[in-house]
PDB file of C-alpha atoms in Angstrom:
ATOM      1  CA  MET A   1       1.998  40.823-187.103  1.00 37.00           C
ATOM      2  CA  LYS A   2      -1.421  41.356-188.508  1.00 36.00           C
ATOM      3  CA  THR A   3      -0.062  43.988-190.871  1.00 38.00           C
ATOM      4  CA  ILE A   4       2.770  41.723-191.953  1.00 37.00           C
ATOM      5  CA  ILE A   5       0.334  38.906-192.717  1.00 36.00           C
ATOM      6  CA  SER A   6      -1.866  41.308-194.681  1.00 37.00           C
ATOM      7  CA  SER A   7       1.109  42.495-196.674  1.00 35.00           C
ATOM      8  CA  ALA A   8       2.113  38.942-197.387  1.00 37.00           C
ATOM      9  CA  LEU A   9      -1.393  38.122-198.504  1.00 34.00           C
ATOM     10  CA  LEU A  10      -1.458  41.231-200.651  1.00 34.00           C
ATOM     11  CA  GLY A  11       1.895  40.346-202.139  1.00 41.00           C
ATOM     12  CA  GLY A  12       0.700  36.831-202.796  1.00 42.00           C
ATOM     13  CA  ALA A  13      -2.479  38.138-204.393  1.00 39.00           C
ATOM     14  CA  ALA A  14      -0.425  40.480-206.567  1.00 39.00           C
ATOM     15  CA  LEU A  15       1.786  37.600-207.637  1.00 37.00           C
ATOM     16  CA  THR A  16      -1.283  35.483-208.344  1.00 42.00           C
ATOM     17  CA  LEU A  17      -2.846  38.319-210.349  1.00 37.00           C
ATOM     18  CA  LEU A  18       0.403  38.877-212.269  1.00 37.00           C
ATOM     19  CA  SER A  19       0.680  35.155-212.933  1.00 43.00           C
ATOM     20  CA  SER A  20      -2.957  35.095-214.096  1.00 43.00           C
ATOM     21  CA  CYS A  21      -2.403  38.079-216.402  1.00 41.00           C
ATOM     22  CA  ASN A  22       0.718  36.471-217.841  1.00 44.00           C
ATOM     23  CA  LYS A  23      -1.190  33.236-218.363  1.00 42.00           C
ATOM     24  CA  SER A  24      -4.039  35.112-220.046  1.00 41.00           C
ATOM     25  CA  THR A  25      -1.570  36.888-222.319  1.00 39.00           C
ATOM     26  CA  GLU A  26       0.114  33.611-223.153  1.00 43.00           C
ATOM     27  CA  GLU A  27      -3.249  32.019-223.984  1.00 44.00           C
ATOM     28  CA  THR A  28      -4.170  34.960-226.207  1.00 41.00           C
ATOM     29  CA  ASP A  29      -0.787  34.788-227.935  1.00 41.00           C
ATOM     30  CA  ALA A  30      -1.292  31.058-228.424  1.00 40.00           C
ATOM     31  CA  ALA A  31      -4.735  31.667-229.901  1.00 47.00           C
ATOM     32  CA  MET A  32      -3.262  34.165-232.337  1.00 52.00           C
ATOM     33  CA  SER A  33      -0.259  31.957-233.050  1.00 55.00           C
ATOM     34  CA  PRO A  34       0.804  31.809-236.704  1.00 57.00           C
ATOM     35  CA  ASN A  35       0.630  28.024-236.286  1.00 74.00           C
ATOM     36  CA  ALA A  36      -3.149  28.135-235.819  1.00 90.00           C
ATOM     37  CA  VAL A  37      -4.948  26.775-238.877  1.00 96.00           C
ATOM     38  CA  LEU A  38      -8.497  27.356-240.074  1.00 98.00           C
ATOM     39  CA  ARG A  39      -9.695  24.126-241.658  1.00 98.00           C
ATOM     40  CA  PHE A  40     -12.761  24.178-243.859  1.00 96.00           C
ATOM     41  CA  SER A  41     -14.691  21.690-245.936  1.00 96.00           C
ATOM     42  CA  ALA A  42     -17.657  21.489-248.295  1.00 95.00           C
ATOM     43  CA  ILE A  43     -20.379  19.011-249.078  1.00 93.00           C
ATOM     44  CA  PRO A  44     -19.379  16.947-252.152  1.00 89.00           C
ATOM     45  CA  ASP A  45     -22.426  17.942-254.197  1.00 82.00           C
ATOM     46  CA  GLU A  46     -20.557  17.431-257.466  1.00 77.00           C
ATOM     47  CA  ASP A  47     -17.533  15.448-258.679  1.00 70.00           C
ATOM     48  CA  THR A  48     -16.299  14.017-255.394  1.00 68.00           C
ATOM     49  CA  THR A  49     -12.818  13.329-256.822  1.00 71.00           C
ATOM     50  CA  ALA A  50     -11.848  16.959-257.486  1.00 83.00           C
ATOM     51  CA  GLN A  51     -12.697  18.735-254.223  1.00 90.00           C
ATOM     52  CA  ASP A  52      -9.163  19.845-253.313  1.00 92.00           C
ATOM     53  CA  ALA A  53      -8.514  21.516-256.653  1.00 92.00           C
ATOM     54  CA  ARG A  54     -11.982  23.037-256.749  1.00 93.00           C
ATOM     55  CA  PHE A  55     -11.903  24.717-253.325  1.00 95.00           C
ATOM     56  CA  GLN A  56      -8.220  25.685-253.030  1.00 96.00           C
ATOM     57  CA  PRO A  57      -8.925  29.219-254.358  1.00 97.00           C
ATOM     58  CA  VAL A  58     -11.263  29.803-251.381  1.00 97.00           C
ATOM     59  CA  ALA A  59      -8.497  28.761-248.979  1.00 97.00           C
ATOM     60  CA  ASP A  60      -6.016  31.026-250.775  1.00 97.00           C
ATOM     61  CA  TYR A  61      -8.369  34.006-250.640  1.00 98.00           C
ATOM     62  CA  LEU A  62      -9.163  33.659-246.932  1.00 98.00           C
ATOM     63  CA  ALA A  63      -5.507  33.121-246.044  1.00 97.00           C
ATOM     64  CA  LYS A  64      -4.534  36.303-247.849  1.00 97.00           C
ATOM     65  CA  GLU A  65      -7.405  38.436-246.524  1.00 97.00           C
ATOM     66  CA  LEU A  66      -7.202  37.283-242.900  1.00 97.00           C
ATOM     67  CA  GLY A  67      -3.468  36.715-242.625  1.00 96.00           C
ATOM     68  CA  ILE A  68      -3.834  33.159-241.310  1.00 97.00           C
ATOM     69  CA  GLN A  69      -3.195  29.609-242.437  1.00 97.00           C
ATOM     70  CA  VAL A  70      -6.196  28.037-244.166  1.00 98.00           C
ATOM     71  CA  GLU A  71      -6.468  24.420-245.225  1.00 97.00           C
ATOM     72  CA  PHE A  72      -9.194  22.649-247.208  1.00 96.00           C
ATOM     73  CA  VAL A  73     -10.273  19.235-245.903  1.00 96.00           C
ATOM     74  CA  ALA A  74     -12.168  17.042-248.361  1.00 94.00           C
ATOM     75  CA  SER A  75     -15.248  15.067-247.253  1.00 92.00           C
ATOM     76  CA  PRO A  76     -16.328  11.824-248.950  1.00 91.00           C
ATOM     77  CA  ASN A  77     -20.049  12.444-248.443  1.00 91.00           C
ATOM     78  CA  TYR A  78     -22.585  14.841-246.946  1.00 91.00           C
ATOM     79  CA  GLY A  79     -22.731  13.081-243.580  1.00 93.00           C
ATOM     80  CA  ALA A  80     -18.946  13.180-243.198  1.00 94.00           C
ATOM     81  CA  SER A  81     -18.978  16.973-243.656  1.00 95.00           C
ATOM     82  CA  VAL A  82     -21.378  17.326-240.736  1.00 97.00           C
ATOM     83  CA  GLN A  83     -19.436  14.849-238.582  1.00 97.00           C
ATOM     84  CA  LYS A  84     -16.148  16.666-239.170  1.00 97.00           C
ATOM     85  CA  PHE A  85     -17.761  19.962-238.171  1.00 98.00           C
ATOM     86  CA  ALA A  86     -19.422  18.494-235.070  1.00 97.00           C
ATOM     87  CA  GLY A  87     -16.139  16.905-234.018  1.00 96.00           C
ATOM     88  CA  GLY A  88     -14.160  20.125-234.496  1.00 94.00           C
ATOM     89  CA  ASP A  89     -12.006  18.667-237.279  1.00 96.00           C
ATOM     90  CA  ILE A  90     -13.163  21.555-239.474  1.00 97.00           C
ATOM     91  CA  GLN A  91     -14.214  24.992-238.282  1.00 98.00           C
ATOM     92  CA  LEU A  92     -15.842  26.345-241.429  1.00 98.00           C
ATOM     93  CA  ALA A  93     -17.986  24.578-243.993  1.00 98.00           C
ATOM     94  CA  TRP A  94     -19.825  25.228-247.232  1.00 97.00           C
ATOM     95  CA  PHE A  95     -23.027  23.362-246.457  1.00 97.00           C
ATOM     96  CA  GLY A  96     -26.337  22.828-248.162  1.00 95.00           C
ATOM     97  CA  GLY A  97     -29.465  23.979-246.360  1.00 96.00           C
ATOM     98  CA  VAL A  98     -30.024  20.578-244.720  1.00 96.00           C
ATOM     99  CA  THR A  99     -26.428  19.814-243.734  1.00 96.00           C
ATOM    100  CA  GLY A 100     -26.096  23.363-242.386  1.00 97.00           C
ATOM    101  CA  VAL A 101     -29.109  22.838-240.131  1.00 97.00           C
ATOM    102  CA  GLN A 102     -27.767  19.443-239.023  1.00 97.00           C
ATOM    103  CA  ALA A 103     -24.358  20.905-238.168  1.00 98.00           C
ATOM    104  CA  ARG A 104     -25.742  23.875-236.255  1.00 98.00           C
ATOM    105  CA  GLN A 105     -28.084  21.605-234.288  1.00 97.00           C
ATOM    106  CA  GLN A 106     -25.056  19.582-233.154  1.00 97.00           C
ATOM    107  CA  VAL A 107     -22.760  22.513-232.326  1.00 98.00           C
ATOM    108  CA  GLU A 108     -24.134  25.120-229.942  1.00 97.00           C
ATOM    109  CA  GLY A 109     -23.135  28.601-231.038  1.00 97.00           C
ATOM    110  CA  ALA A 110     -22.426  27.668-234.667  1.00 98.00           C
ATOM    111  CA  LYS A 111     -23.479  30.411-237.069  1.00 98.00           C
ATOM    112  CA  ALA A 112     -24.551  30.539-240.701  1.00 98.00           C
ATOM    113  CA  ILE A 113     -22.630  33.625-241.870  1.00 98.00           C
ATOM    114  CA  VAL A 114     -22.977  33.924-245.656  1.00 98.00           C
ATOM    115  CA  ALA A 115     -24.801  32.449-248.619  1.00 98.00           C
ATOM    116  CA  GLY A 116     -24.677  33.060-252.320  1.00 96.00           C
ATOM    117  CA  GLU A 117     -27.065  35.802-253.330  1.00 94.00           C
ATOM    118  CA  ALA A 118     -28.861  33.276-255.550  1.00 91.00           C
ATOM    119  CA  ASP A 119     -29.031  30.766-252.679  1.00 95.00           C
ATOM    120  CA  LEU A 120     -31.775  32.760-251.001  1.00 96.00           C
ATOM    121  CA  ALA A 121     -34.018  31.890-253.939  1.00 95.00           C
ATOM    122  CA  PHE A 122     -32.738  28.433-254.884  1.00 96.00           C
ATOM    123  CA  LYS A 123     -34.765  25.796-256.714  1.00 97.00           C
ATOM    124  CA  SER A 124     -34.714  22.192-257.876  1.00 98.00           C
ATOM    125  CA  TYR A 125     -35.427  20.768-261.299  1.00 98.00           C
ATOM    126  CA  PHE A 126     -37.313  17.545-261.880  1.00 98.00           C
ATOM    127  CA  ILE A 127     -35.808  16.066-265.040  1.00 98.00           C
ATOM    128  CA  ALA A 128     -36.783  13.180-267.302  1.00 98.00           C
ATOM    129  CA  ASN A 129     -35.287  11.111-270.062  1.00 98.00           C
ATOM    130  CA  THR A 130     -37.099  12.034-273.275  1.00 98.00           C
ATOM    131  CA  SER A 131     -38.020   8.374-273.800  1.00 98.00           C
ATOM    132  CA  THR A 132     -40.716   8.923-271.149  1.00 98.00           C
ATOM    133  CA  GLY A 133     -42.545  11.392-273.375  1.00 97.00           C
ATOM    134  CA  LEU A 134     -42.789  13.858-270.469  1.00 98.00           C
ATOM    135  CA  THR A 135     -42.423  17.548-271.255  1.00 97.00           C
ATOM    136  CA  ARG A 136     -42.171  20.726-269.224  1.00 97.00           C
ATOM    137  CA  SER A 137     -45.272  21.690-267.252  1.00 97.00           C
ATOM    138  CA  GLU A 138     -46.353  24.295-264.728  1.00 96.00           C
ATOM    139  CA  GLU A 139     -48.118  21.555-262.784  1.00 97.00           C
ATOM    140  CA  PHE A 140     -46.350  18.983-260.635  1.00 98.00           C
ATOM    141  CA  PRO A 141     -45.757  15.864-262.836  1.00 97.00           C
ATOM    142  CA  ILE A 142     -47.844  13.258-261.012  1.00 97.00           C
ATOM    143  CA  ALA A 143     -47.042  10.764-263.807  1.00 97.00           C
ATOM    144  CA  ILE A 144     -43.534  10.242-262.414  1.00 98.00           C
ATOM    145  CA  LYS A 145     -45.041   8.020-259.709  1.00 98.00           C
ATOM    146  CA  ASP A 146     -44.906   5.017-262.034  1.00 98.00           C
ATOM    147  CA  LEU A 147     -41.389   5.691-263.326  1.00 98.00           C
ATOM    148  CA  LYS A 148     -37.901   4.808-262.102  1.00 98.00           C
ATOM    149  CA  PHE A 149     -36.821   7.847-260.049  1.00 98.00           C
ATOM    150  CA  THR A 150     -33.535   8.900-258.447  1.00 98.00           C
ATOM    151  CA  TYR A 151     -32.645  11.534-255.878  1.00 98.00           C
ATOM    152  CA  GLY A 152     -29.080  12.780-255.309  1.00 96.00           C
ATOM    153  CA  SER A 153     -27.747  12.377-251.770  1.00 93.00           C
ATOM    154  CA  GLN A 154     -30.285  11.547-249.077  1.00 93.00           C
ATOM    155  CA  ASN A 155     -29.047  14.615-247.138  1.00 91.00           C
ATOM    156  CA  SER A 156     -29.142  16.964-250.116  1.00 94.00           C
ATOM    157  CA  THR A 157     -31.445  19.959-249.800  1.00 95.00           C
ATOM    158  CA  SER A 158     -32.053  20.531-253.503  1.00 96.00           C
ATOM    159  CA  GLY A 159     -31.484  16.935-254.594  1.00 96.00           C
ATOM    160  CA  CYS A 160     -33.696  15.207-252.040  1.00 97.00           C
ATOM    161  CA  ILE A 161     -35.280  16.976-249.061  1.00 96.00           C
ATOM    162  CA  MET A 162     -37.000  19.847-250.876  1.00 97.00           C
ATOM    163  CA  PRO A 163     -38.040  17.684-253.869  1.00 97.00           C
ATOM    164  CA  THR A 164     -39.568  15.273-251.339  1.00 97.00           C
ATOM    165  CA  HIS A 165     -41.355  18.170-249.661  1.00 96.00           C
ATOM    166  CA  PHE A 166     -42.959  19.127-252.970  1.00 97.00           C
ATOM    167  CA  ILE A 167     -43.841  15.502-253.772  1.00 97.00           C
ATOM    168  CA  MET A 168     -45.601  15.232-250.413  1.00 96.00           C
ATOM    169  CA  GLU A 169     -47.269  18.628-250.809  1.00 96.00           C
ATOM    170  CA  SER A 170     -48.548  17.797-254.304  1.00 96.00           C
ATOM    171  CA  SER A 171     -49.607  14.189-253.753  1.00 96.00           C
ATOM    172  CA  GLY A 172     -50.414  14.024-250.048  1.00 96.00           C
ATOM    173  CA  GLN A 173     -48.173  10.941-249.875  1.00 96.00           C
ATOM    174  CA  THR A 174     -44.673  10.112-248.679  1.00 95.00           C
ATOM    175  CA  PRO A 175     -42.207   9.002-251.391  1.00 96.00           C
ATOM    176  CA  GLN A 176     -42.589   5.440-250.133  1.00 95.00           C
ATOM    177  CA  GLU A 177     -46.333   5.679-250.766  1.00 96.00           C
ATOM    178  CA  PHE A 178     -46.132   7.795-253.919  1.00 97.00           C
ATOM    179  CA  PHE A 179     -43.683   5.858-256.100  1.00 98.00           C
ATOM    180  CA  THR A 180     -44.799   2.478-257.401  1.00 97.00           C
ATOM    181  CA  GLN A 181     -41.207   1.478-258.172  1.00 96.00           C
ATOM    182  CA  GLU A 182     -38.249   1.571-255.780  1.00 95.00           C
ATOM    183  CA  PHE A 183     -36.469   4.921-256.023  1.00 97.00           C
ATOM    184  CA  GLY A 184     -32.717   5.446-255.791  1.00 97.00           C
ATOM    185  CA  PHE A 185     -30.052   7.822-254.468  1.00 97.00           C
ATOM    186  CA  SER A 186     -27.280   8.696-256.908  1.00 96.00           C
ATOM    187  CA  GLY A 187     -25.104  10.479-254.335  1.00 93.00           C
ATOM    188  CA  SER A 188     -24.638  13.802-256.155  1.00 94.00           C
ATOM    189  CA  HIS A 189     -26.350  16.209-258.535  1.00 95.00           C
ATOM    190  CA  ASP A 190     -24.079  15.551-261.521  1.00 94.00           C
ATOM    191  CA  LYS A 191     -24.527  11.794-261.060  1.00 96.00           C
ATOM    192  CA  THR A 192     -28.325  12.223-261.101  1.00 98.00           C
ATOM    193  CA  ALA A 193     -28.053  14.141-264.381  1.00 97.00           C
ATOM    194  CA  GLU A 194     -25.763  11.477-265.809  1.00 97.00           C
ATOM    195  CA  LEU A 195     -28.097   8.612-264.885  1.00 98.00           C
ATOM    196  CA  VAL A 196     -31.237  10.279-266.265  1.00 98.00           C
ATOM    197  CA  ASN A 197     -29.381  11.421-269.380  1.00 98.00           C
ATOM    198  CA  ALA A 198     -28.317   7.807-269.993  1.00 97.00           C
ATOM    199  CA  GLY A 199     -31.812   6.435-269.284  1.00 97.00           C
ATOM    200  CA  THR A 200     -30.583   4.328-266.336  1.00 98.00           C
ATOM    201  CA  PHE A 201     -33.254   6.177-264.349  1.00 98.00           C
ATOM    202  CA  GLN A 202     -36.234   7.665-266.154  1.00 98.00           C
ATOM    203  CA  VAL A 203     -36.660  10.703-263.887  1.00 98.00           C
ATOM    204  CA  GLY A 204     -34.803  12.472-261.095  1.00 98.00           C
ATOM    205  CA  ALA A 205     -34.397  15.647-259.065  1.00 98.00           C
ATOM    206  CA  LEU A 206     -31.332  17.883-258.792  1.00 98.00           C
ATOM    207  CA  ASN A 207     -30.368  21.500-258.259  1.00 95.00           C
ATOM    208  CA  PHE A 208     -31.006  23.831-261.166  1.00 97.00           C
ATOM    209  CA  LYS A 209     -27.397  25.055-261.350  1.00 94.00           C
ATOM    210  CA  THR A 210     -25.992  21.591-262.047  1.00 96.00           C
ATOM    211  CA  TYR A 211     -28.481  20.972-264.853  1.00 97.00           C
ATOM    212  CA  GLU A 212     -27.829  24.326-266.501  1.00 96.00           C
ATOM    213  CA  LYS A 213     -24.065  23.885-266.188  1.00 94.00           C
ATOM    214  CA  GLY A 214     -24.385  20.400-267.700  1.00 96.00           C
ATOM    215  CA  ILE A 215     -26.304  21.738-270.682  1.00 97.00           C
ATOM    216  CA  ALA A 216     -23.733  24.504-271.190  1.00 97.00           C
ATOM    217  CA  SER A 217     -20.780  22.084-271.019  1.00 96.00           C
ATOM    218  CA  GLY A 218     -22.408  19.383-273.134  1.00 96.00           C
ATOM    219  CA  ALA A 219     -22.416  16.852-270.291  1.00 96.00           C
ATOM    220  CA  ILE A 220     -26.220  16.769-270.563  1.00 97.00           C
ATOM    221  CA  ASP A 221     -27.882  16.277-273.954  1.00 97.00           C
ATOM    222  CA  GLU A 222     -31.129  18.240-274.051  1.00 96.00           C
ATOM    223  CA  ALA A 223     -32.355  15.858-276.739  1.00 97.00           C
ATOM    224  CA  LYS A 224     -32.200  13.077-274.122  1.00 97.00           C
ATOM    225  CA  CYS A 225     -32.740  14.810-270.780  1.00 98.00           C
ATOM    226  CA  VAL A 226     -35.219  17.647-270.187  1.00 98.00           C
ATOM    227  CA  VAL A 227     -36.627  19.680-267.328  1.00 98.00           C
ATOM    228  CA  ILE A 228     -40.249  18.727-266.705  1.00 98.00           C
ATOM    229  CA  TRP A 229     -40.919  20.847-263.608  1.00 98.00           C
ATOM    230  CA  GLU A 230     -39.161  23.421-261.443  1.00 98.00           C
ATOM    231  CA  THR A 231     -39.961  23.870-257.780  1.00 98.00           C
ATOM    232  CA  PRO A 232     -40.863  27.042-255.911  1.00 97.00           C
ATOM    233  CA  THR A 233     -37.791  28.738-254.416  1.00 96.00           C
ATOM    234  CA  TYR A 234     -36.226  28.249-250.985  1.00 96.00           C
ATOM    235  CA  ALA A 235     -33.012  29.165-249.092  1.00 95.00           C
ATOM    236  CA  ASP A 236     -30.196  26.653-249.526  1.00 96.00           C
ATOM    237  CA  TYR A 237     -26.367  26.728-249.539  1.00 96.00           C
ATOM    238  CA  ASN A 238     -24.466  28.591-246.820  1.00 98.00           C
ATOM    239  CA  MET A 239     -21.114  28.968-245.097  1.00 98.00           C
ATOM    240  CA  THR A 240     -21.334  28.026-241.427  1.00 98.00           C
ATOM    241  CA  ALA A 241     -18.702  28.935-238.831  1.00 98.00           C
ATOM    242  CA  HIS A 242     -17.786  26.943-235.704  1.00 98.00           C
ATOM    243  CA  PRO A 243     -17.759  29.021-232.474  1.00 98.00           C
ATOM    244  CA  ILE A 244     -14.262  27.763-231.658  1.00 97.00           C
ATOM    245  CA  LEU A 245     -12.887  30.148-234.300  1.00 97.00           C
ATOM    246  CA  ASP A 246     -13.220  33.070-231.885  1.00 97.00           C
ATOM    247  CA  GLU A 247     -11.152  31.093-229.379  1.00 94.00           C
ATOM    248  CA  GLN A 248      -8.507  30.113-231.914  1.00 95.00           C
ATOM    249  CA  PHE A 249      -8.027  33.481-233.586  1.00 97.00           C
ATOM    250  CA  GLY A 250      -9.388  35.965-231.036  1.00 95.00           C
ATOM    251  CA  GLU A 251     -12.755  37.443-230.142  1.00 96.00           C
ATOM    252  CA  GLY A 252     -14.528  38.941-233.135  1.00 97.00           C
ATOM    253  CA  PHE A 253     -12.761  36.735-235.674  1.00 98.00           C
ATOM    254  CA  ILE A 254     -16.005  35.244-237.006  1.00 98.00           C
ATOM    255  CA  ASP A 255     -17.259  38.762-237.745  1.00 98.00           C
ATOM    256  CA  LYS A 256     -14.014  39.459-239.649  1.00 98.00           C
ATOM    257  CA  LEU A 257     -14.442  36.192-241.532  1.00 98.00           C
ATOM    258  CA  GLN A 258     -18.004  37.100-242.485  1.00 98.00           C
ATOM    259  CA  THR A 259     -16.893  40.518-243.725  1.00 98.00           C
ATOM    260  CA  ALA A 260     -14.075  38.999-245.785  1.00 98.00           C
ATOM    261  CA  LEU A 261     -16.537  36.656-247.477  1.00 98.00           C
ATOM    262  CA  ILE A 262     -19.169  39.330-248.100  1.00 98.00           C
ATOM    263  CA  GLU A 263     -16.554  41.634-249.615  1.00 98.00           C
ATOM    264  CA  CYS A 264     -14.978  38.859-251.695  1.00 98.00           C
ATOM    265  CA  ASP A 265     -14.397  39.937-255.283  1.00 97.00           C
ATOM    266  CA  ASP A 266     -11.850  37.223-256.034  1.00 97.00           C
ATOM    267  CA  ASP A 267     -13.061  35.606-259.253  1.00 97.00           C
ATOM    268  CA  ALA A 268     -11.370  32.260-258.580  1.00 97.00           C
ATOM    269  CA  ALA A 269     -12.784  31.962-255.054  1.00 98.00           C
ATOM    270  CA  LEU A 270     -16.314  32.858-256.162  1.00 97.00           C
ATOM    271  CA  ALA A 271     -16.064  30.480-259.113  1.00 95.00           C
ATOM    272  CA  ALA A 272     -15.024  27.691-256.743  1.00 95.00           C
ATOM    273  CA  LEU A 273     -18.260  28.227-254.841  1.00 95.00           C
ATOM    274  CA  GLY A 274     -20.195  28.691-258.069  1.00 92.00           C
ATOM    275  CA  ARG A 275     -21.456  32.076-256.899  1.00 95.00           C
ATOM    276  CA  GLU A 276     -21.226  35.651-258.181  1.00 96.00           C
ATOM    277  CA  LYS A 277     -21.721  37.332-254.812  1.00 96.00           C
ATOM    278  CA  LEU A 278     -21.951  36.332-251.153  1.00 98.00           C
ATOM    279  CA  VAL A 279     -24.414  37.976-248.752  1.00 98.00           C
ATOM    280  CA  ALA A 280     -24.944  37.916-244.991  1.00 98.00           C
ATOM    281  CA  VAL A 281     -27.354  35.365-243.513  1.00 98.00           C
ATOM    282  CA  GLU A 282     -28.194  34.065-240.050  1.00 97.00           C
ATOM    283  CA  ASN A 283     -29.416  30.778-238.639  1.00 97.00           C
ATOM    284  CA  SER A 284     -33.063  31.834-238.865  1.00 97.00           C
ATOM    285  CA  THR A 285     -32.695  32.206-242.652  1.00 97.00           C
ATOM    286  CA  PHE A 286     -32.947  28.417-242.796  1.00 96.00           C
ATOM    287  CA  ASP A 287     -35.866  27.873-240.418  1.00 95.00           C
ATOM    288  CA  GLY A 288     -38.004  26.773-243.366  1.00 94.00           C
ATOM    289  CA  ILE A 289     -35.552  23.974-244.221  1.00 95.00           C
ATOM    290  CA  ALA A 290     -35.471  22.857-240.589  1.00 95.00           C
ATOM    291  CA  SER A 291     -39.264  22.630-240.586  1.00 94.00           C
ATOM    292  CA  VAL A 292     -39.315  20.510-243.763  1.00 94.00           C
ATOM    293  CA  MET A 293     -36.641  18.171-242.350  1.00 95.00           C
ATOM    294  CA  GLU A 294     -38.969  17.256-239.492  1.00 93.00           C
ATOM    295  CA  LYS A 295     -41.528  15.931-241.987  1.00 92.00           C
ATOM    296  CA  VAL A 296     -39.251  13.939-244.300  1.00 92.00           C
ATOM    297  CA  ASP A 297     -38.300  10.462-243.140  1.00 88.00           C
ATOM    298  CA  PHE A 298     -36.995   7.720-245.438  1.00 88.00           C
ATOM    299  CA  LYS A 299     -36.788   5.161-242.639  1.00 79.00           C
ATOM    300  CA  LYS A 300     -40.546   4.699-242.385  1.00 66.00           C
TER     301      LYS A 300
END
């Protein structure tokens, strides 16, 4: 009787093990299902109305290289990009330095996987309408304290947080203490350029790429809007991956994704990101940004 019971238990255990294996296989198959979709987004640092068209080439490239479905999900502002990532609505995002830190702080296991080669030595321009009489200088332009100044988005690395860091470092004051007039937030780099170019704001801060692109396209008139100071360099934009990707597409998928991005030579995809080459990064690459974020507070 004892032997019979043992055999029954063994048979039951075998059935349980077989059932467990089948379940595991089914879960793996489900994870690798052709219906699984990688959804990615990007901070709307420029023209917020054309995100879908701008980033579709990135989706097309990743879909082709990885053999999966990829869908771009537009975000109306910087904060929404972080919220979508934290909520799992998107699993991959082209963030700025600040939004990348914010997203990774909210999602345990999230990884910064690539950045543009130039993003490791990014910089901001302080620009001024020529009516101010300000010209380019190697020294921080303290005179802007009495002028009407605009940032980009409050969560922008190159359009707000790092410019604020350099204002504080150069003046020993917070922006609230430094500026004698109320400063503004345009919402994006191209909008900052537009407002300073038009003289709506006398001075502003934005990323150097947007200014140079504006000059090249004619959107910015150098006779009306000039660079008066450029900041020291810092790490900025990055692609951050959600840890759930390895669950959705199988263990090691994030590594495959990183490799596909590093090896990307698709002109349309790189142009969409405004980069010539992508390189590997890790979360610690942006420790400097995280440190600055702790010091900048516009609520005080």
